[in-house]
């Protein structure tokens, strides 16, 4: 069996759905997702989406240019400024578009879309729907895609990208429900496969956020960019690592240490709790490392105190946070502070794309968290990622439309069939006797990443991480799965994904080892300052002939914001 679509979209999160909605009136669009689309990680987004709307009573003179400046400064000047400008300009249009498509945003008393302050932003420009913003955005887009008749393949897992030197011909997919391996031919393929959080042991991300899409593209020879830039969110619930949205601080929450001190005044006295995430995470970790954290059976922590906001505000603005605290740790934030610690949250790096979502391979596109445009550079601002998914999902649909209109595109069925046979052999090869299990290798890999490639990094630790990753790759050669069944075999799926996660982890650790400076979320204790002379450039990783990453660099696009010291 071989399937065909004009356009194939891999990923049913916000980026994938927005692209599908933009293309399905004109083309035959197929959308594959390894989970039901509304179980994508986008559903978990809480705090909001940024746009410089003119209606805000507290920020009437906000503009997209100011939004761009905050984004570029937040990125520690690694963002490509033309892409950041485009995103911030489009932001206003896409938020109103989502509103007109029925997205139930929270409102100001006059009925206009409510906005709250977020970290690193000069204005309160984060639009939201209580603390369920991802939920309402994703459902709005999913309903629209169903209404428009997008052909969705839920629980289909893409295992390989099929491309010859210069052009993409489609993918090889695994239908999880019956275990069939199916080639899918397409004139254009878009990856919207989300981030790589789960290569870390401590992460706010859903278990499905393995980054396999980035690994698949990389294995197929597509360059990936800035992988070393990994965001650590300041406030994850202790023990479970469930996110406590930045909106907790946006609404006025405090961070306090064991002496009850609002310690952010010693680090960033002006911005306090609303400094950007890289800075707040490092401040919290320093408090804990220097003995000013609190002790809990689940680990050391800092308090996120919302009590002074009062019951009414907490119930109106942060009801989901209160429920999570009650359900998972038995704490009511109306009455007690929330125990938090920083942990992995977001992947700044990803598939190297330009602002039209194009990659090095014709007919292959990337959008959303799996892509690195780059609009976030070395550190993403809260509220800018939901924005990126919808803006670049939309722009990908424009670029693909243009590509499909410009001449005939031939796809190679023979190549797809031979790749299918290769993948079949590979999958069957995992069902054998062997001494390694995928979950033990993953546990060791993710612990290496959390302990040696974390918030604070240094040369010897990164070198050790690289050794551990090489060892894990060697162990992977002996991996096996227990059940010979192909349908709904999650151990098999995990084993397939693990191979890609090993590459993703490798490129993160290697990029971090090579980058001898501190910029945004990448902080080297042994090179603790930014070095624009040598390092104002993107890191590009491409797979070499021997399967090892080959590293090069790419220019950062600077338009009107000259790099300067980042002060808040
Ligand atoms: C807890 C949490 C809260 C957040 N809150 C905010 C916020 O308030 N504001 C903000 O701006 N950002 C927030 N973010 C970040 C933001 O939610 C994400 O970056 C964004 O939603 C990612 O969307 P996406 O469409 O790129 O990918 P996702 O929503 O992650 O979707 C990825 C899709 O790809 C599919 N997929 C992946 N690999 C494969 C494969 N190999 N084969 C088939 N399908 C595949 C999955 O099934 C899924 O449908 C938050 C993130 C987290 C984790």
Coordinates of C-alpha atoms and ligand atoms in Angstrom, one line a residue:
X1 CA 0.0 0.0 0.0
X2 CA 1.1 3.5 -0.7
X3 CA -0.8 6.6 0.2
X4 CA -0.7 10.0 -1.5
X5 CA -1.4 13.6 -0.5
X6 CA -0.4 16.9 -2.1
X7 CA 0.7 18.1 1.3
X8 CA 1.6 15.9 4.3
X9 CA 1.7 17.5 7.7
X10 CA 3.4 15.6 10.5
X11 CA 2.1 16.9 13.9
X12 CA -1.4 17.8 15.2
X13 CA -0.3 20.5 17.6
X14 CA -0.9 24.2 16.9
X15 CA 1.7 24.6 14.2
X16 CA 0.5 21.6 12.2
X17 CA -3.2 22.3 12.5
X18 CA -2.7 26.0 11.6
X19 CA -0.9 25.0 8.4
X20 CA -3.5 22.3 7.6
X21 CA -6.3 24.8 8.0
X22 CA -4.5 27.2 5.6
X23 CA -4.0 24.7 2.9
X24 CA -7.0 22.3 2.9
X25 CA -9.4 24.5 0.8
X26 CA -7.1 24.2 -2.1
X27 CA -5.1 21.0 -1.7
X28 CA -5.5 17.4 -0.6
X29 CA -3.9 17.6 2.9
X30 CA -3.1 14.6 5.1
X31 CA -2.2 15.2 8.8
X32 CA -0.4 12.5 10.8
X33 CA 0.0 12.6 14.5
X34 CA 1.3 9.9 16.8
X35 CA -1.4 10.9 19.3
X36 CA -4.9 12.3 18.8
X37 CA -4.2 15.9 17.8
X38 CA -5.8 17.4 20.9
X39 CA -3.4 15.4 23.1
X40 CA -0.5 17.2 21.5
X41 CA 1.6 19.2 24.0
X42 CA 0.1 22.5 22.8
X43 CA -2.9 21.5 24.9
X44 CA -0.9 21.9 28.1
X45 CA 0.1 25.6 27.5
X46 CA -1.2 27.7 30.3
X47 CA -0.1 31.3 30.4
X48 CA -0.8 33.0 27.1
X49 CA 0.2 34.2 23.7
X50 CA 1.9 37.6 23.0
X51 CA 0.7 40.3 20.7
X52 CA 1.0 44.1 20.9
X53 CA -2.8 44.7 20.7
X54 CA -3.7 48.4 20.8
X55 CA -6.6 47.9 23.1
X56 CA -4.7 47.3 26.3
X57 CA -5.6 49.9 28.9
X58 CA -2.2 49.4 30.6
X59 CA -0.1 49.5 27.4
X60 CA -1.9 51.7 24.9
X61 CA 1.3 52.7 23.2
X62 CA 2.6 49.2 22.8
X63 CA 3.7 48.4 19.2
X64 CA 5.0 45.3 17.3
X65 CA 8.3 47.1 17.1
X66 CA 8.5 47.1 20.9
X67 CA 7.5 43.5 21.0
X68 CA 10.3 42.8 18.5
X69 CA 12.9 44.6 20.6
X70 CA 11.9 42.7 23.7
X71 CA 12.1 39.4 21.8
X72 CA 15.5 40.2 20.4
X73 CA 16.9 41.4 23.7
X74 CA 15.4 38.3 25.4
X75 CA 17.1 36.1 22.8
X76 CA 20.5 37.6 23.9
X77 CA 20.8 38.9 20.4
X78 CA 20.9 35.4 18.8
X79 CA 17.5 35.7 17.2
X80 CA 17.3 36.5 13.4
X81 CA 15.9 39.9 13.6
X82 CA 14.0 39.8 10.3
X83 CA 12.2 36.7 11.5
X84 CA 11.4 38.2 14.9
X85 CA 10.0 41.4 13.2
X86 CA 7.8 39.2 11.0
X87 CA 6.5 37.2 13.9
X88 CA 5.7 40.3 16.0
X89 CA 4.0 42.0 13.1
X90 CA 1.9 38.9 12.3
X91 CA 1.1 38.4 16.0
X92 CA -1.7 41.0 16.0
X93 CA -3.4 39.5 12.9
X94 CA -3.2 35.9 14.2
X95 CA -4.6 36.7 17.6
X96 CA -7.6 38.5 16.1
X97 CA -8.0 35.7 13.5
X98 CA -8.1 33.1 16.4
X99 CA -10.7 35.3 18.1
X100 CA -12.8 35.5 15.0
X101 CA -12.6 31.7 14.7
X102 CA -14.2 31.4 18.1
X103 CA -11.3 31.2 20.5
X104 CA -12.7 32.2 24.0
X105 CA -10.0 34.6 25.3
X106 CA -10.4 36.1 28.8
X107 CA -11.7 39.7 28.5
X108 CA -11.2 43.2 30.0
X109 CA -14.4 44.7 31.4
X110 CA -14.9 46.6 28.1
X111 CA -15.0 43.2 26.3
X112 CA -11.6 43.5 24.5
X113 CA -9.1 40.7 24.8
X114 CA -7.4 40.7 28.2
X115 CA -3.6 40.8 28.5
X116 CA -1.3 40.2 31.4
X117 CA 2.4 41.0 32.0
X118 CA 5.0 38.3 31.3
X119 CA 8.7 38.0 31.8
X120 CA 11.1 40.2 29.8
X121 CA 8.3 42.2 28.2
X122 CA 8.1 46.0 28.5
X123 CA 4.3 45.9 28.3
X124 CA 1.5 43.6 29.5
X125 CA 0.9 42.0 26.1
X126 CA 0.2 38.3 26.9
X127 CA -3.4 37.4 25.7
X128 CA -4.8 34.5 27.6
X129 CA -7.8 32.4 28.5
X130 CA -7.4 32.0 32.4
X131 CA -4.6 29.4 32.6
X132 CA -5.8 27.2 29.8
X133 CA -4.6 29.2 26.7
X134 CA -3.2 26.2 24.8
X135 CA -6.3 24.3 25.4
X136 CA -8.6 26.9 23.9
X137 CA -6.3 27.6 21.0
X138 CA -5.8 24.0 20.1
X139 CA -9.5 23.1 20.3
X140 CA -10.4 26.1 18.1
X141 CA -8.0 25.0 15.4
X142 CA -8.9 21.3 15.7
X143 CA -12.6 22.1 15.3
X144 CA -11.8 24.2 12.3
X145 CA -9.7 21.5 10.7
X146 CA -12.5 18.9 11.3
X147 CA -15.1 21.4 9.9
X148 CA -12.9 21.9 6.8
X149 CA -12.4 18.2 6.3
X150 CA -8.6 17.8 6.9
X151 CA -7.8 14.1 6.6
X152 CA -6.3 13.3 10.0
X153 CA -4.4 10.1 10.7
X154 CA -4.4 9.8 14.5
X155 CA -1.9 7.4 16.1
X156 CA 0.3 7.2 13.0
X157 CA 4.0 7.6 13.7
X158 CA 6.4 8.8 11.1
X159 CA 9.7 6.9 11.2
X160 CA 11.6 8.3 8.3
X161 CA 11.8 11.2 5.9
X162 CA 12.3 10.2 2.3
X163 CA 14.5 12.6 0.3
X164 CA 17.2 12.3 -2.3
X165 CA 20.0 14.8 -2.5
X166 CA 17.8 17.9 -3.0
X167 CA 14.1 17.0 -2.8
X168 CA 11.6 15.5 -0.4
X169 CA 9.3 12.8 -1.6
X170 CA 7.3 12.0 1.5
X171 CA 7.7 9.8 4.6
X172 CA 7.5 6.3 5.9
X173 CA 4.9 6.0 8.6
X174 CA 3.9 3.3 11.1
X175 CA 0.2 2.8 11.7
X176 CA 0.3 2.1 15.4
X177 CA -3.2 0.5 15.4
X178 CA -2.4 -2.4 13.1
X179 CA 1.4 -2.3 13.0
X180 CA 1.6 -1.7 9.2
X181 CA 4.5 0.3 7.7
X182 CA 3.2 2.6 5.0
X183 CA 5.0 4.9 2.5
X184 CA 3.2 8.2 2.0
X185 CA 4.0 10.1 -1.1
X186 CA 3.6 13.9 -1.0
X187 CA 4.7 16.9 -3.1
X188 CA 5.3 18.9 0.1
X189 CA 6.0 17.7 3.6
X190 CA 5.8 19.8 6.8
X191 CA 7.2 18.7 10.1
X192 CA 5.4 20.3 13.1
X193 CA 6.5 17.6 15.5
X194 CA 7.2 19.7 18.6
X195 CA 10.1 19.9 21.0
X196 CA 12.8 17.6 22.5
X197 CA 12.1 18.1 26.2
X198 CA 12.1 14.4 27.1
X199 CA 15.7 13.9 26.4
X200 CA 15.9 15.5 29.9
X201 CA 14.9 13.6 33.0
X202 CA 13.4 16.6 34.7
X203 CA 11.0 18.3 32.2
X204 CA 7.7 20.0 32.2
X205 CA 7.0 18.4 28.8
X206 CA 4.5 15.7 27.9
X207 CA 6.1 12.2 27.6
X208 CA 5.4 12.4 23.8
X209 CA 7.9 15.4 23.4
X210 CA 10.8 13.2 22.4
X211 CA 12.1 15.4 19.6
X212 CA 12.0 12.4 17.2
X213 CA 10.9 14.7 14.3
X214 CA 14.1 16.7 14.7
X215 CA 16.1 13.4 14.9
X216 CA 14.4 12.1 11.8
X217 CA 15.1 15.2 9.8
X218 CA 18.7 15.2 11.0
X219 CA 19.2 11.5 10.1
X220 CA 17.9 12.3 6.6
X221 CA 20.7 14.9 6.2
X222 CA 18.7 18.1 7.0
X223 CA 20.8 20.6 9.0
X224 CA 19.6 21.4 12.6
X225 CA 20.3 24.7 14.4
X226 CA 21.3 26.0 17.9
X227 CA 20.5 22.7 19.6
X228 CA 22.5 23.7 22.7
X229 CA 19.9 26.3 23.6
X230 CA 17.6 24.6 26.0
X231 CA 15.2 26.6 28.1
X232 CA 14.8 25.8 31.8
X233 CA 11.5 27.1 33.3
X234 CA 11.9 28.7 36.7
X235 CA 8.8 27.2 38.3
X236 CA 7.9 23.5 38.0
X237 CA 6.1 21.8 40.8
X238 CA 8.4 19.8 42.9
X239 CA 8.3 16.0 42.4
X240 CA 6.2 15.9 39.3
X241 CA 7.7 18.8 37.4
X242 CA 4.3 20.0 36.2
X243 CA 4.5 23.5 35.0
X244 CA 3.4 26.4 37.3
X245 CA 2.8 29.0 34.6
X246 CA 4.8 32.2 34.4
X247 CA 1.3 33.8 34.7
X248 CA 1.6 33.0 38.4
X249 CA 4.3 35.7 38.5
X250 CA 2.6 37.8 35.8
X251 CA -0.4 38.0 38.1
X252 CA 1.9 39.2 40.9
X253 CA 3.2 36.0 42.6
X254 CA 6.5 36.2 44.6
X255 CA 9.5 33.9 44.8
X256 CA 10.9 33.5 48.3
X257 CA 13.7 31.5 49.9
X258 CA 13.9 29.8 53.2
X259 CA 14.2 33.1 55.0
X260 CA 11.1 34.4 53.4
X261 CA 13.2 36.9 51.3
X262 CA 12.1 37.9 47.8
X263 CA 15.6 37.1 46.6
X264 CA 15.1 38.3 43.0
X265 CA 15.9 41.8 44.4
X266 CA 19.5 40.8 44.7
X267 CA 19.7 39.6 41.1
X268 CA 17.4 41.8 39.0
X269 CA 16.0 44.6 41.3
X270 CA 13.9 46.2 38.6
X271 CA 12.3 43.3 36.9
X272 CA 12.2 41.1 40.0
X273 CA 10.1 37.9 39.4
X274 CA 9.4 39.1 35.8
X275 CA 12.9 38.9 34.5
X276 CA 13.3 36.5 31.6
X277 CA 13.3 32.8 32.3
X278 CA 17.1 32.2 31.9
X279 CA 17.9 34.7 34.6
X280 CA 15.1 33.7 37.0
X281 CA 16.1 30.0 36.7
X282 CA 19.7 30.7 37.4
X283 CA 18.8 32.9 40.4
X284 CA 16.6 30.1 41.9
X285 CA 19.3 27.5 41.3
X286 CA 21.9 29.7 42.9
X287 CA 19.6 30.2 46.0
X288 CA 19.2 26.4 46.3
X289 CA 23.0 25.7 45.6
X290 CA 24.0 28.2 48.3
X291 CA 21.8 26.7 50.9
X292 CA 18.9 29.2 50.9
X293 CA 16.4 26.7 49.5
X294 CA 13.9 24.7 51.5
X295 CA 13.9 20.9 52.1
X296 CA 11.1 18.5 51.0
X297 CA 11.2 14.7 50.8
X298 CA 11.0 15.2 47.0
X299 CA 14.0 17.5 46.9
X300 CA 15.2 21.1 47.5
X301 CA 12.9 23.9 46.5
X302 CA 11.9 27.6 46.5
X303 CA 8.5 29.0 47.3
X304 CA 6.2 30.5 44.7
X305 CA 3.9 32.5 46.9
X306 CA 0.4 33.5 45.5
X307 CA -1.4 34.0 48.9
X308 CA -1.4 37.8 48.7
X309 CA -3.2 37.7 45.4
X310 CA -6.3 36.5 47.3
X311 CA -8.8 33.8 46.6
X312 CA -10.9 35.7 44.1
X313 CA -8.0 36.5 41.7
X314 CA -6.5 33.0 42.0
X315 CA -9.9 31.4 41.3
X316 CA -10.5 33.7 38.3
X317 CA -7.0 33.8 36.7
X318 CA -5.2 30.6 37.8
X319 CA -7.9 28.0 38.5
X320 CA -5.9 25.2 36.7
X321 CA -2.8 25.9 38.8
X322 CA -4.8 25.6 42.0
X323 CA -6.3 22.3 40.9
X324 CA -2.9 20.9 39.9
X325 CA -1.5 21.9 43.3
X326 CA -4.5 20.3 45.1
X327 CA -4.4 17.1 43.1
X328 CA -0.7 16.5 42.9
X329 CA 0.8 17.8 46.1
X330 CA -2.2 18.4 48.4
X331 CA -1.5 22.2 48.6
X332 CA -4.0 25.0 48.2
X333 CA -2.1 28.0 46.8
X334 CA -4.7 30.3 48.4
X335 CA -3.4 29.2 51.8
X336 CA 0.1 27.9 51.2
X337 CA 3.1 28.7 49.0
X338 CA 3.8 26.3 46.1
X339 CA 7.1 24.4 46.3
X340 CA 8.9 24.8 42.9
X341 CA 12.3 24.1 41.3
X342 CA 13.5 24.9 37.7
X343 CA 13.6 22.2 35.1
X344 CA 13.7 21.7 31.3
X345 CA 10.9 23.3 29.5
X346 CA 11.4 24.3 25.9
X347 CA 13.6 23.6 22.9
X348 CA 15.0 26.7 21.3
X349 CA 17.0 24.7 18.8
X350 CA 15.5 22.6 16.0
X351 CA 15.3 22.0 12.2
X352 CA 17.1 24.9 10.5
X353 CA 14.5 26.9 8.6
X354 CA 14.2 30.4 7.2
X355 CA 11.3 32.7 7.9
X356 CA 9.3 30.9 5.1
X357 CA 9.7 27.6 7.0
X358 CA 11.9 26.3 4.2
X359 CA 14.8 23.9 4.9
X360 CA 17.8 22.9 2.8
X361 CA 15.7 20.2 1.1
X362 CA 13.1 21.3 -1.5
X363 CA 9.6 20.4 -0.6
X364 CA 10.5 19.8 3.1
X365 CA 9.3 22.4 5.7
X366 CA 9.4 22.9 9.5
X367 CA 7.3 25.0 11.8
X368 CA 6.6 25.3 15.5
X369 CA 8.8 24.1 18.3
X370 CA 10.6 21.5 16.2
X371 CA 11.9 24.3 13.9
X372 CA 14.5 26.9 14.6
X373 CA 13.7 30.0 12.5
X374 CA 15.3 31.5 14.7
X375 CA 12.9 33.9 16.6
X376 CA 13.9 32.9 20.1
X377 CA 17.7 32.8 19.7
X378 CA 19.3 31.9 23.0
X379 CA 16.3 32.4 25.2
X380 CA 12.6 32.4 24.4
X381 CA 10.2 34.9 26.1
X382 CA 7.1 33.4 27.7
X383 CA 4.1 33.7 25.4
X384 CA 6.2 33.8 22.3
X385 CA 6.0 30.1 21.5
X386 CA 2.3 29.7 21.1
X387 CA 2.7 32.8 18.9
X388 CA 5.5 31.2 16.8
X389 CA 3.4 28.0 16.2
X390 CA 0.4 29.9 14.8
X391 CA 2.4 32.5 12.9
X392 CA 4.8 30.1 11.3
X393 CA 2.1 27.4 10.8
X394 CA 0.3 30.1 8.7
X395 CA 3.4 31.3 6.9
X396 CA 4.3 27.6 6.1
X397 CA 0.9 27.3 4.4
X398 CA 1.7 30.3 2.2
X399 CA 5.1 29.1 1.3
X400 CA 3.9 25.6 0.5
X401 CA 1.1 27.0 -1.7
X402 CA 3.6 29.0 -3.7
X403 CA 5.8 25.9 -4.1
X404 CA 3.0 23.8 -5.3
X405 CA 1.9 26.4 -7.8
X406 CA 5.4 26.9 -9.3
X407 CA 5.7 24.0 -11.8
X408 CA 5.4 20.3 -11.7
X409 CA 6.8 18.3 -8.8
X410 CA 7.7 14.7 -9.4
X411 CA 7.8 12.3 -6.5
X412 CA 9.8 9.0 -6.7
X413 CA 7.7 6.0 -5.8
X414 CA 10.7 3.6 -6.2
X415 CA 12.7 5.5 -3.6
X416 CA 9.7 5.4 -1.2
X417 CA 9.3 1.6 -1.7
X418 CA 13.0 0.9 -1.1
X419 CA 13.0 3.1 2.0
X420 CA 9.9 1.3 3.3
X421 CA 11.7 -2.1 3.0
X422 CA 14.7 -0.7 4.8
X423 CA 12.5 0.5 7.6
X424 CA 10.6 -2.8 7.8
X425 CA 13.9 -4.6 8.2
X426 CA 15.0 -2.2 10.9
X427 CA 11.8 -2.5 12.9
X428 CA 11.7 -6.3 12.6
X429 CA 15.4 -6.2 13.7
X430 CA 14.5 -4.7 17.0
X431 CA 12.3 -7.7 17.9
X432 CA 15.1 -10.1 18.9
X433 CA 17.0 -11.3 21.9
X434 CA 19.3 -8.6 23.3
X435 CA 20.8 -7.4 26.5
X436 CA 19.5 -3.8 26.5
X437 CA 16.0 -2.4 27.1
X438 CA 15.0 1.0 25.6
X439 CA 13.8 2.4 28.9
X440 CA 17.0 1.7 30.8
X441 CA 19.1 3.5 28.1
X442 CA 16.6 6.4 28.0
X443 CA 16.7 6.8 31.8
X444 CA 20.5 6.9 31.8
X445 CA 20.5 9.3 28.8
X446 CA 18.0 11.7 30.3
X447 CA 19.7 11.7 33.7
X448 CA 23.0 12.6 32.0
X449 CA 21.3 15.5 30.2
X450 CA 19.7 16.8 33.4
X451 CA 22.8 16.5 35.6
X452 CA 25.6 17.4 33.1
X453 CA 23.9 19.6 30.4
X454 CA 21.7 21.7 32.7
X455 CA 21.3 25.3 33.8
X456 CA 24.9 25.7 34.7
X457 CA 27.5 24.0 32.4
X458 CA 31.2 23.4 32.3
X459 CA 33.7 21.8 30.0
X460 CA 34.6 18.7 32.0
X461 CA 30.9 17.9 32.7
X462 CA 30.0 18.4 29.1
X463 CA 32.9 16.2 28.0
X464 CA 31.6 13.5 30.4
X465 CA 28.0 13.9 29.0
X466 CA 29.4 13.3 25.5
X467 CA 31.1 10.1 26.7
X468 CA 27.9 8.9 28.3
X469 CA 26.0 9.6 25.1
X470 CA 28.5 7.7 23.1
X471 CA 28.2 4.8 25.5
X472 CA 24.4 4.9 25.3
X473 CA 24.6 4.9 21.5
X474 CA 26.8 1.8 21.7
X475 CA 24.3 0.1 24.1
X476 CA 21.5 1.0 21.6
X477 CA 23.1 -1.5 19.2
X478 CA 22.0 -4.2 21.5
X479 CA 18.5 -2.9 22.2
X480 CA 15.6 -5.3 22.0
X481 CA 11.9 -5.2 22.6
X482 CA 10.0 -8.0 24.4
X483 CA 6.8 -8.5 22.4
X484 CA 6.9 -9.5 18.7
X485 CA 3.5 -7.9 18.1
X486 CA 3.7 -4.8 15.8
X487 CA 0.4 -3.2 16.7
X488 CA 0.1 -0.8 19.7
X489 CA 3.6 -1.9 20.8
X490 CA 4.7 1.1 22.8
X491 CA 8.0 -0.5 23.8
X492 CA 8.8 -0.9 20.1
X493 CA 7.8 2.7 19.4
X494 CA 10.0 3.8 22.3
X495 CA 12.9 1.9 20.9
X496 CA 12.5 3.5 17.5
X497 CA 12.3 7.0 19.0
X498 CA 15.3 6.4 21.2
X499 CA 17.6 6.2 18.3
X500 CA 16.5 9.7 17.3
X501 CA 16.7 11.0 20.8
X502 CA 20.3 9.8 21.1
X503 CA 21.2 12.0 18.1
X504 CA 19.2 14.9 19.5
X505 CA 21.0 14.7 22.9
X506 CA 24.3 14.3 21.1
X507 CA 23.9 17.5 19.2
X508 CA 22.8 19.4 22.3
X509 CA 25.8 18.3 24.3
X510 CA 28.2 18.8 21.5
X511 CA 26.9 22.3 20.8
X512 CA 27.1 23.2 24.5
X513 CA 30.7 21.8 24.7
X514 CA 31.9 23.8 21.7
X515 CA 30.2 27.1 22.5
X516 CA 32.7 28.7 24.9
X517 CA 30.6 31.6 26.1
X518 CA 27.4 32.3 28.1
X519 CA 24.4 33.5 26.1
X520 CA 20.8 33.3 27.1
X521 CA 19.9 29.9 28.5
X522 CA 23.4 28.5 27.7
X523 CA 25.5 29.3 30.8
X524 CA 29.1 28.2 31.0
X525 CA 30.7 28.5 34.4
X526 CA 34.0 28.5 32.7
X527 CA 33.1 31.2 30.2
X528 CA 30.6 33.2 32.1
X529 CA 30.2 36.2 29.7
X530 CA 28.7 36.6 26.3
X531 CA 31.4 36.8 23.5
X532 CA 30.0 38.5 20.4
X533 CA 33.4 38.6 18.7
X534 CA 33.6 34.8 18.4
X535 CA 30.2 33.5 19.1
X536 CA 27.5 35.8 17.6
X537 CA 26.5 33.0 15.3
X538 CA 24.2 30.1 15.0
X539 CA 25.4 26.5 15.5
X540 CA 24.6 24.2 12.6
X541 CA 24.8 20.4 13.1
X542 CA 24.6 18.0 10.1
X543 CA 25.0 14.3 10.0
X544 CA 28.4 13.2 8.5
X545 CA 29.1 10.2 6.4
X546 CA 30.2 8.2 9.5
X547 CA 26.9 9.1 11.3
X548 CA 28.7 11.6 13.6
X549 CA 27.6 15.3 13.7
X550 CA 29.5 17.8 11.6
X551 CA 29.4 21.3 13.2
X552 CA 29.5 24.6 11.3
X553 CA 28.0 28.0 11.8
X554 CA 25.6 30.5 10.2
X555 CA 25.3 34.2 10.4
X556 CA 22.8 35.9 12.7
X557 CA 20.6 38.3 10.8
X558 CA 20.7 41.8 12.4
X559 CA 18.4 44.5 11.1
X560 CA 18.2 47.5 13.5
X561 CA 18.9 46.1 17.0
X562 CA 22.7 46.2 17.6
X563 CA 23.8 43.8 20.3
X564 CA 24.2 45.5 23.6
X565 CA 24.5 44.4 27.2
X566 CA 21.3 42.8 28.4
X567 CA 20.1 44.7 31.5
X568 CA 16.7 44.4 33.1
Ligands
LIG1 C1 3.4 22.8 30.2 C2 3.7 23.8 29.1 C3 3.1 25.0 29.1 C4 3.4 26.0 28.1 N1 2.8 27.2 28.2 C5 3.1 28.1 27.2 C6 2.4 29.4 27.2 O1 1.6 29.7 28.0 N2 2.7 30.2 26.2 C7 3.6 29.9 25.2 O2 3.8 30.7 24.3 N3 4.2 28.7 25.1 C8 3.9 27.8 26.1 N4 4.5 26.5 26.0 C9 5.2 26.1 24.8 C10 4.2 25.8 23.7 O3 3.1 25.2 24.3 C11 4.8 24.8 22.7 O4 6.1 25.3 22.2 C12 3.9 24.7 21.5 O5 2.6 24.4 21.9 C13 4.4 23.6 20.5 O6 3.5 23.4 19.5 P1 3.8 22.6 18.2 O7 2.6 22.6 17.3 O8 5.1 23.0 17.7 O9 4.0 21.1 18.8 P2 3.2 20.2 19.8 O10 2.0 20.8 20.3 O11 4.2 19.6 20.7 O12 2.7 19.0 18.8 C14 3.6 18.1 18.2 C15 2.8 17.1 17.3 O13 3.7 16.3 16.6 C16 3.2 15.0 16.7 N5 4.5 14.1 16.4 C17 5.7 14.3 17.0 N6 6.5 13.4 16.5 C18 5.8 12.7 15.6 C19 6.2 11.6 14.7 N7 7.4 11.1 14.6 N8 5.2 11.1 14.0 C20 3.9 11.5 14.0 N9 3.6 12.6 14.8 C21 4.5 13.1 15.6 C22 2.6 14.8 18.0 O14 1.7 13.8 18.0 C23 1.9 16.2 18.1 O15 0.7 16.2 17.5 C24 4.3 25.6 27.0 C25 4.8 24.3 27.0 C26 4.6 23.5 28.0 C27 5.3 22.1 28.0

